[in-house]
Amino acid sequence: MVRPLTYRFRNVQGGLYLDEDEGIIRGWSNDPKRDNQKWVLVPDEDGWNIKNVKTGLYASSIDLSVDHGLKATSIKSVWCANSHGTGYSMYLRGAQGLQVIELFKGEHKNGTPVNIVPWIPDSQLNAQQLWELEEVMEDPQLQDQYKGPIPAGTYRIHNTQTNTALALDHGKKDEGTRVSSWYASAGPHQSWIFELGSNGYHIKNGSSGRYLHYEDPKVGSGLTCRSEPVEWTVTQADRGHLIHIAKEESILVMELDNGDKNDGAKVSLQDNDSERKENQKWRIELVA
C-alpha cells in the first residue's frame, strides 16, 4: 500500500531510478545517498503530489500536447498509484486517457528519458511503465544498501530457455573456478547466496564461499568464482530476470551461450538483447 512517505522509484524493466537534475527527470543508476532520487508522496485530492527531497520541486506535466517529458517544476500535478503485482503504474489525474510515467524503452543507460505516455494494458509489454516504490529508511546503514527485486537469501539460478542451472564447473572450489551451466541438481555448488552491496548484489556460491565474478567487463567474457566480490543488478524480464554487471553505462548481461543444454556450457557477458534472446533470462528460485 502506498502511504505519505519518502520513496525511491525504481523501474521494473530498466532498474533505473527517477532522478531529478536541473528540472529534468531521467532514469539513473542506484545511488542511495543522492537526495535527487528521493521523492515525498504528499496527499492531494484523491492522489499524490510527488515532491523531490533535494529541490522541493514536483514531478509534473506542463503541456502533453507539446512535450511528453517528465519535468520537475513548482507546478503540482496529481498522480495516482495502481498496483500491478510487480510494481505500480503512476498515472496523471485529469489527463485525457490513461497517461502514465514510463522509462523510455525500459533502457538501462544513465540519462534515459522519462516520459508521460498512454498506458499499455498488455502485462507482457508494460514493465517499462511499472515502478517499485522503495521506502527510504532512516537507518543510514540500511539506506546505503542496494534495494533490488530479490531479497537477500539463498537461491538457485536456472536459464529459462534450457532449465539448466548456474554451477561451479565440476563442483570445484578453487579460486578462479569457471562458472558454467549444468543439469539442475540439489548440490550446494548450484546454490547462490545473494548479499546486498551498495549498488548491487554480491552473489556467493554456497559450496566454495567465493563470489560470482567475470574475467573482464566486456562482451564474451566468461564467468568465474573469486574471493573478492563484484556487484550485479537484477531486473524483471517478461519471463524470469536479467542479471547485469553493476557498472555505470554498462548494458552487459549474463547469457547462456547459444542456449546450449549440455553440461559445462559456457555462460558469458553479452550485450542486452533480451527481447530476442530467451537464453539471457534466468529464473531465480529461493532454496527452501
mmCIF file of C-alpha atoms in Angstrom:
data_model
loop_
_atom_site.group_PDB
_atom_site.id
_atom_site.type_symbol
_atom_site.label_atom_id
_atom_site.label_comp_id
_atom_site.label_asym_id
_atom_site.label_seq_id
_atom_site.Cartn_x
_atom_site.Cartn_y
_atom_site.Cartn_z
ATOM 1 C CA MET A 1 0.000 0.000 0.000
ATOM 2 C CA VAL A 2 1.245 3.496 -0.875
ATOM 3 C CA ARG A 3 1.486 5.852 2.091
ATOM 4 C CA PRO A 4 2.552 9.518 2.576
ATOM 5 C CA LEU A 5 6.237 8.685 2.995
ATOM 6 C CA THR A 6 9.544 9.195 1.203
ATOM 7 C CA TYR A 7 10.308 6.733 -1.599
ATOM 8 C CA ARG A 8 12.731 5.971 -4.379
ATOM 9 C CA PHE A 9 11.094 4.950 -7.680
ATOM 10 C CA ARG A 10 12.857 2.021 -9.381
ATOM 11 C CA ASN A 11 11.780 0.991 -12.876
ATOM 12 C CA VAL A 12 10.777 -2.670 -13.067
ATOM 13 C CA GLN A 13 12.288 -3.257 -16.515
ATOM 14 C CA GLY A 14 15.333 -1.000 -16.647
ATOM 15 C CA GLY A 15 16.256 -0.991 -12.960
ATOM 16 C CA LEU A 16 16.971 2.760 -13.104
ATOM 17 C CA TYR A 17 15.661 5.273 -10.565
ATOM 18 C CA LEU A 18 13.746 8.517 -11.052
ATOM 19 C CA ASP A 19 16.438 11.188 -10.716
ATOM 20 C CA GLU A 20 15.970 14.962 -10.874
ATOM 21 C CA ASP A 21 18.668 17.223 -12.340
ATOM 22 C CA GLU A 22 18.110 20.895 -13.214
ATOM 23 C CA GLY A 23 14.394 20.444 -13.748
ATOM 24 C CA ILE A 24 14.652 17.314 -15.898
ATOM 25 C CA ILE A 25 13.681 13.868 -14.576
ATOM 26 C CA ARG A 26 15.615 10.960 -16.052
ATOM 27 C CA GLY A 27 16.447 7.355 -15.240
ATOM 28 C CA TRP A 28 19.696 6.920 -13.335
ATOM 29 C CA SER A 29 21.549 4.065 -11.663
ATOM 30 C CA ASN A 30 21.176 3.352 -7.967
ATOM 31 C CA ASP A 31 22.725 5.969 -5.649
ATOM 32 C CA PRO A 32 21.135 5.715 -2.178
ATOM 33 C CA LYS A 33 22.989 8.813 -0.904
ATOM 34 C CA ARG A 34 21.638 11.019 -3.685
ATOM 35 C CA ASP A 35 18.674 13.081 -2.478
ATOM 36 C CA ASN A 36 17.761 13.759 -6.133
ATOM 37 C CA GLN A 37 16.482 10.153 -6.176
ATOM 38 C CA LYS A 38 14.230 10.563 -3.133
ATOM 39 C CA TRP A 39 10.605 11.647 -3.506
ATOM 40 C CA VAL A 40 7.973 12.520 -0.913
ATOM 41 C CA LEU A 41 4.377 11.498 -1.651
ATOM 42 C CA VAL A 42 2.173 14.375 -0.496
ATOM 43 C CA PRO A 43 -1.611 13.683 -0.353
ATOM 44 C CA ASP A 44 -3.635 15.851 -2.758
ATOM 45 C CA GLU A 45 -7.335 15.267 -3.511
ATOM 46 C CA ASP A 46 -7.607 11.567 -4.462
ATOM 47 C CA GLY A 47 -3.952 11.212 -5.376
ATOM 48 C CA TRP A 48 -0.420 12.367 -4.663
ATOM 49 C CA ASN A 49 1.992 15.173 -5.408
ATOM 50 C CA ILE A 50 5.475 13.726 -5.993
ATOM 51 C CA LYS A 51 7.966 16.124 -4.384
ATOM 52 C CA ASN A 52 11.747 15.864 -4.760
ATOM 53 C CA VAL A 53 13.606 15.803 -1.428
ATOM 54 C CA LYS A 54 16.604 17.842 -2.610
ATOM 55 C CA THR A 55 14.975 20.587 -4.677
ATOM 56 C CA GLY A 56 11.406 20.695 -3.360
ATOM 57 C CA LEU A 57 10.165 20.619 -6.961
ATOM 58 C CA TYR A 58 7.299 18.400 -8.119
ATOM 59 C CA ALA A 59 7.123 15.721 -10.807
ATOM 60 C CA SER A 60 4.802 17.373 -13.265
ATOM 61 C CA SER A 61 3.402 17.629 -16.740
ATOM 62 C CA ILE A 62 3.435 21.096 -18.265
ATOM 63 C CA ASP A 63 1.735 20.503 -21.630
ATOM 64 C CA LEU A 64 1.394 16.994 -23.056
ATOM 65 C CA SER A 65 0.452 18.383 -26.458
ATOM 66 C CA VAL A 66 3.940 19.914 -26.725
ATOM 67 C CA ASP A 67 6.284 17.831 -24.563
ATOM 68 C CA HIS A 68 5.811 14.355 -23.059
ATOM 69 C CA GLY A 69 8.947 14.554 -20.890
ATOM 70 C CA LEU A 70 8.501 14.370 -17.110
ATOM 71 C CA LYS A 71 9.704 17.620 -15.546
ATOM 72 C CA ALA A 72 10.447 18.872 -12.039
ATOM 73 C CA THR A 73 8.712 22.234 -11.515
ATOM 74 C CA SER A 74 6.847 24.243 -8.897
ATOM 75 C CA ILE A 75 3.577 23.084 -10.517
ATOM 76 C CA LYS A 76 1.833 20.329 -8.562
ATOM 77 C CA SER A 77 0.485 17.564 -10.771
ATOM 78 C CA VAL A 78 -1.707 14.942 -9.115
ATOM 79 C CA TRP A 79 -0.711 11.308 -9.596
ATOM 80 C CA CYS A 80 -2.499 8.070 -8.703
ATOM 81 C CA ALA A 81 -0.745 4.788 -7.949
ATOM 82 C CA ASN A 82 -2.173 1.500 -9.262
ATOM 83 C CA SER A 83 -0.655 -1.785 -8.095
ATOM 84 C CA HIS A 84 0.022 -4.460 -10.740
ATOM 85 C CA GLY A 85 1.796 -7.064 -8.617
ATOM 86 C CA THR A 86 5.338 -6.484 -9.869
ATOM 87 C CA GLY A 87 5.108 -2.706 -9.456
ATOM 88 C CA TYR A 88 2.965 0.418 -9.591
ATOM 89 C CA SER A 89 1.796 2.454 -12.548
ATOM 90 C CA MET A 90 1.748 6.181 -11.778
ATOM 91 C CA TYR A 91 -0.974 7.830 -13.838
ATOM 92 C CA LEU A 92 -1.730 11.506 -14.258
ATOM 93 C CA ARG A 93 -5.038 12.516 -12.768
ATOM 94 C CA GLY A 94 -7.201 14.621 -15.080
ATOM 95 C CA ALA A 95 -5.295 13.804 -18.275
ATOM 96 C CA GLN A 96 -7.165 12.694 -21.391
ATOM 97 C CA GLY A 97 -6.913 8.916 -21.403
ATOM 98 C CA LEU A 98 -4.709 6.944 -19.016
ATOM 99 C CA GLN A 99 -1.301 8.682 -19.105
ATOM 100 C CA VAL A 100 1.482 7.117 -17.043
ATOM 101 C CA ILE A 101 5.159 7.641 -16.202
ATOM 102 C CA GLU A 102 7.420 5.482 -18.413
ATOM 103 C CA LEU A 103 11.162 4.848 -18.620
ATOM 104 C CA PHE A 104 11.901 5.115 -22.354
ATOM 105 C CA LYS A 105 12.054 1.567 -23.797
ATOM 106 C CA GLY A 106 12.933 0.276 -20.325
ATOM 107 C CA GLU A 107 16.585 1.046 -21.089
ATOM 108 C CA HIS A 108 19.447 0.548 -18.639
ATOM 109 C CA LYS A 109 21.599 3.586 -19.551
ATOM 110 C CA ASN A 110 22.062 6.539 -17.219
ATOM 111 C CA GLY A 111 20.202 9.582 -18.505
ATOM 112 C CA THR A 112 17.416 7.554 -20.136
ATOM 113 C CA PRO A 113 14.408 9.876 -20.710
ATOM 114 C CA VAL A 114 11.333 9.519 -18.526
ATOM 115 C CA ASN A 115 8.099 10.386 -20.326
ATOM 116 C CA ILE A 116 4.347 10.587 -19.794
ATOM 117 C CA VAL A 117 2.696 8.252 -22.287
ATOM 118 C CA PRO A 118 -0.509 6.221 -22.762
ATOM 119 C CA TRP A 119 -0.808 3.121 -20.586
ATOM 120 C CA ILE A 120 -0.082 -0.240 -22.258
ATOM 121 C CA PRO A 121 -2.583 -2.772 -20.849
ATOM 122 C CA ASP A 122 -0.600 -5.825 -22.032
ATOM 123 C CA SER A 123 1.320 -7.154 -18.986
ATOM 124 C CA GLN A 124 3.957 -8.677 -21.310
ATOM 125 C CA LEU A 125 4.873 -5.241 -22.677
ATOM 126 C CA ASN A 126 4.376 -2.668 -19.931
ATOM 127 C CA ALA A 127 7.237 -3.364 -17.481
ATOM 128 C CA GLN A 128 8.859 -0.057 -18.518
ATOM 129 C CA GLN A 129 5.720 1.655 -17.154
ATOM 130 C CA LEU A 130 5.888 -0.026 -13.739
ATOM 131 C CA TRP A 131 7.789 1.249 -10.717
ATOM 132 C CA GLU A 132 8.855 -0.337 -7.459
ATOM 133 C CA LEU A 133 8.365 2.131 -4.605
ATOM 134 C CA GLU A 134 11.261 1.656 -2.199
ATOM 135 C CA GLU A 135 10.581 3.260 1.155
ATOM 136 C CA VAL A 136 13.520 5.379 2.301
ATOM 137 C CA MET A 137 14.943 4.047 5.556
ATOM 138 C CA GLU A 138 16.034 6.279 8.406
ATOM 139 C CA ASP A 139 18.954 3.979 9.295
ATOM 140 C CA PRO A 140 21.924 5.274 7.218
ATOM 141 C CA GLN A 141 23.472 1.802 7.025
ATOM 142 C CA LEU A 142 20.300 0.355 5.517
ATOM 143 C CA GLN A 143 19.961 3.356 3.231
ATOM 144 C CA ASP A 144 23.364 2.599 1.701
ATOM 145 C CA GLN A 145 22.297 -0.916 0.712
ATOM 146 C CA TYR A 146 21.145 -1.881 -2.756
ATOM 147 C CA LYS A 147 17.413 -2.496 -2.995
ATOM 148 C CA GLY A 148 16.646 -4.900 -5.818
ATOM 149 C CA PRO A 149 13.722 -7.167 -6.660
ATOM 150 C CA ILE A 150 15.282 -10.233 -4.986
ATOM 151 C CA PRO A 151 15.507 -10.272 -1.154
ATOM 152 C CA ALA A 152 18.831 -11.337 0.333
ATOM 153 C CA GLY A 153 18.905 -15.127 0.649
ATOM 154 C CA THR A 154 19.997 -18.404 -0.970
ATOM 155 C CA TYR A 155 18.781 -19.203 -4.484
ATOM 156 C CA ARG A 156 19.250 -21.459 -7.493
ATOM 157 C CA ILE A 157 19.608 -19.767 -10.886
ATOM 158 C CA HIS A 158 18.077 -21.587 -13.878
ATOM 159 C CA ASN A 159 18.130 -20.487 -17.504
ATOM 160 C CA THR A 160 14.553 -20.038 -18.742
ATOM 161 C CA GLN A 161 15.334 -21.495 -22.184
ATOM 162 C CA THR A 162 17.079 -24.711 -21.108
ATOM 163 C CA ASN A 163 16.139 -25.148 -17.407
ATOM 164 C CA THR A 164 19.824 -25.863 -16.740
ATOM 165 C CA ALA A 165 21.421 -24.369 -13.635
ATOM 166 C CA LEU A 166 24.291 -21.966 -12.977
ATOM 167 C CA ALA A 167 27.007 -24.005 -11.225
ATOM 168 C CA LEU A 168 30.676 -24.288 -10.321
ATOM 169 C CA ASP A 169 32.368 -26.270 -13.094
ATOM 170 C CA HIS A 170 32.618 -29.893 -11.866
ATOM 171 C CA GLY A 171 31.888 -28.593 -8.348
ATOM 172 C CA LYS A 172 35.466 -27.326 -7.920
ATOM 173 C CA LYS A 173 36.055 -24.813 -5.125
ATOM 174 C CA ASP A 174 39.389 -23.305 -6.246
ATOM 175 C CA GLU A 175 39.978 -19.595 -6.802
ATOM 176 C CA GLY A 176 39.042 -18.703 -10.364
ATOM 177 C CA THR A 177 36.924 -21.820 -10.954
ATOM 178 C CA ARG A 178 34.847 -21.470 -14.112
ATOM 179 C CA VAL A 179 31.090 -20.950 -13.695
ATOM 180 C CA SER A 180 29.004 -22.737 -16.309
ATOM 181 C CA SER A 181 25.596 -24.317 -16.916
ATOM 182 C CA TRP A 182 24.750 -27.868 -15.804
ATOM 183 C CA TYR A 183 21.813 -30.218 -15.430
ATOM 184 C CA ALA A 184 19.903 -28.997 -12.384
ATOM 185 C CA SER A 185 20.572 -30.777 -9.088
ATOM 186 C CA ALA A 186 20.278 -30.087 -5.370
ATOM 187 C CA GLY A 187 24.050 -29.784 -4.947
ATOM 188 C CA PRO A 188 25.447 -26.830 -2.972
ATOM 189 C CA HIS A 189 27.689 -25.929 -5.950
ATOM 190 C CA GLN A 190 24.430 -24.843 -7.688
ATOM 191 C CA SER A 191 23.258 -22.649 -4.801
ATOM 192 C CA TRP A 192 23.956 -18.917 -4.743
ATOM 193 C CA ILE A 193 23.723 -16.556 -1.784
ATOM 194 C CA PHE A 194 22.526 -13.048 -2.695
ATOM 195 C CA GLU A 195 24.081 -10.449 -0.379
ATOM 196 C CA LEU A 196 23.263 -6.727 -0.517
ATOM 197 C CA GLY A 197 26.056 -4.397 -1.615
ATOM 198 C CA SER A 198 25.903 -0.642 -2.244
ATOM 199 C CA ASN A 199 24.947 -0.704 -5.932
ATOM 200 C CA GLY A 200 24.013 -4.338 -6.496
ATOM 201 C CA TYR A 201 24.183 -7.866 -5.173
ATOM 202 C CA HIS A 202 27.259 -9.827 -4.180
ATOM 203 C CA ILE A 203 26.432 -13.370 -5.371
ATOM 204 C CA LYS A 204 28.318 -16.025 -3.371
ATOM 205 C CA ASN A 205 28.460 -19.714 -4.193
ATOM 206 C CA GLY A 206 27.025 -21.937 -1.459
ATOM 207 C CA SER A 207 29.751 -24.553 -1.814
ATOM 208 C CA SER A 208 33.013 -22.619 -2.250
ATOM 209 C CA GLY A 209 32.107 -19.384 -0.450
ATOM 210 C CA ARG A 210 33.605 -17.488 -3.397
ATOM 211 C CA TYR A 211 31.790 -14.808 -5.387
ATOM 212 C CA LEU A 212 30.394 -14.793 -8.909
ATOM 213 C CA HIS A 213 32.859 -12.795 -10.999
ATOM 214 C CA TYR A 214 33.849 -12.275 -14.649
ATOM 215 C CA GLU A 215 37.159 -12.452 -16.474
ATOM 216 C CA ASP A 216 36.797 -8.933 -17.923
ATOM 217 C CA PRO A 217 33.862 -6.476 -18.083
ATOM 218 C CA LYS A 218 33.459 -6.918 -21.848
ATOM 219 C CA VAL A 219 31.421 -8.855 -24.391
ATOM 220 C CA GLY A 220 32.263 -12.553 -24.471
ATOM 221 C CA SER A 221 33.939 -12.659 -21.078
ATOM 222 C CA GLY A 222 33.343 -15.904 -19.191
ATOM 223 C CA LEU A 223 32.258 -16.181 -15.554
ATOM 224 C CA THR A 224 34.354 -17.394 -12.640
ATOM 225 C CA CYS A 225 34.234 -17.507 -8.841
ATOM 226 C CA ARG A 226 36.713 -15.419 -6.849
ATOM 227 C CA SER A 227 37.346 -14.348 -3.265
ATOM 228 C CA GLU A 228 36.648 -10.669 -3.985
ATOM 229 C CA PRO A 229 33.032 -9.791 -4.829
ATOM 230 C CA VAL A 230 31.771 -7.696 -7.721
ATOM 231 C CA GLU A 231 28.276 -6.254 -7.853
ATOM 232 C CA TRP A 232 25.409 -7.467 -10.026
ATOM 233 C CA THR A 233 21.994 -5.928 -10.561
ATOM 234 C CA VAL A 234 18.780 -7.805 -11.342
ATOM 235 C CA THR A 235 15.808 -6.581 -13.373
ATOM 236 C CA GLN A 236 12.474 -8.175 -14.203
ATOM 237 C CA ALA A 237 12.011 -9.685 -17.673
ATOM 238 C CA ASP A 238 8.821 -10.991 -19.280
ATOM 239 C CA ARG A 239 9.973 -14.434 -18.102
ATOM 240 C CA GLY A 240 12.393 -14.575 -15.193
ATOM 241 C CA HIS A 241 15.069 -11.934 -14.661
ATOM 242 C CA LEU A 242 18.087 -10.377 -16.336
ATOM 243 C CA ILE A 243 21.357 -10.319 -14.397
ATOM 244 C CA HIS A 244 23.574 -7.323 -15.234
ATOM 245 C CA ILE A 245 27.048 -6.284 -14.191
ATOM 246 C CA ALA A 246 26.686 -3.225 -11.953
ATOM 247 C CA LYS A 247 28.926 -0.838 -13.843
ATOM 248 C CA GLU A 248 27.830 2.622 -14.930
ATOM 249 C CA GLU A 249 26.768 2.811 -18.580
ATOM 250 C CA SER A 250 27.129 -0.975 -18.989
ATOM 251 C CA ILE A 251 24.433 -2.963 -20.827
ATOM 252 C CA LEU A 252 26.170 -6.329 -20.348
ATOM 253 C CA VAL A 253 24.028 -9.185 -19.067
ATOM 254 C CA MET A 254 24.615 -12.838 -18.253
ATOM 255 C CA GLU A 255 23.864 -15.174 -21.182
ATOM 256 C CA LEU A 256 23.933 -18.944 -21.695
ATOM 257 C CA ASP A 257 25.925 -19.130 -24.924
ATOM 258 C CA ASN A 258 23.785 -20.323 -27.864
ATOM 259 C CA GLY A 259 21.195 -21.721 -25.449
ATOM 260 C CA ASP A 260 23.437 -24.790 -25.053
ATOM 261 C CA LYS A 261 21.758 -27.527 -22.946
ATOM 262 C CA ASN A 262 24.897 -29.622 -22.462
ATOM 263 C CA ASP A 263 26.712 -29.907 -19.134
ATOM 264 C CA GLY A 264 29.553 -27.423 -18.855
ATOM 265 C CA ALA A 265 28.043 -24.975 -21.381
ATOM 266 C CA LYS A 266 29.666 -21.549 -21.265
ATOM 267 C CA VAL A 267 27.929 -18.620 -19.565
ATOM 268 C CA SER A 268 29.270 -15.223 -20.587
ATOM 269 C CA LEU A 269 28.641 -11.490 -20.648
ATOM 270 C CA GLN A 270 26.814 -10.210 -23.744
ATOM 271 C CA ASP A 271 25.037 -7.031 -24.834
ATOM 272 C CA ASN A 272 21.455 -6.973 -23.624
ATOM 273 C CA ASP A 273 19.242 -8.341 -26.389
ATOM 274 C CA SER A 274 16.623 -9.947 -24.158
ATOM 275 C CA GLU A 275 13.711 -9.030 -26.434
ATOM 276 C CA ARG A 276 15.044 -11.614 -28.900
ATOM 277 C CA LYS A 277 17.161 -13.894 -26.708
ATOM 278 C CA GLU A 278 15.475 -16.211 -24.219
ATOM 279 C CA ASN A 279 18.910 -17.505 -23.163
ATOM 280 C CA GLN A 280 19.581 -14.188 -21.400
ATOM 281 C CA LYS A 281 16.738 -14.769 -18.938
ATOM 282 C CA TRP A 282 17.093 -16.575 -15.624
ATOM 283 C CA ARG A 283 14.717 -17.934 -13.004
ATOM 284 C CA ILE A 284 15.997 -17.061 -9.535
ATOM 285 C CA GLU A 285 14.355 -19.564 -7.177
ATOM 286 C CA LEU A 286 14.584 -19.448 -3.399
ATOM 287 C CA VAL A 287 16.122 -22.517 -1.752
ATOM 288 C CA ALA A 288 13.608 -23.850 0.791
#
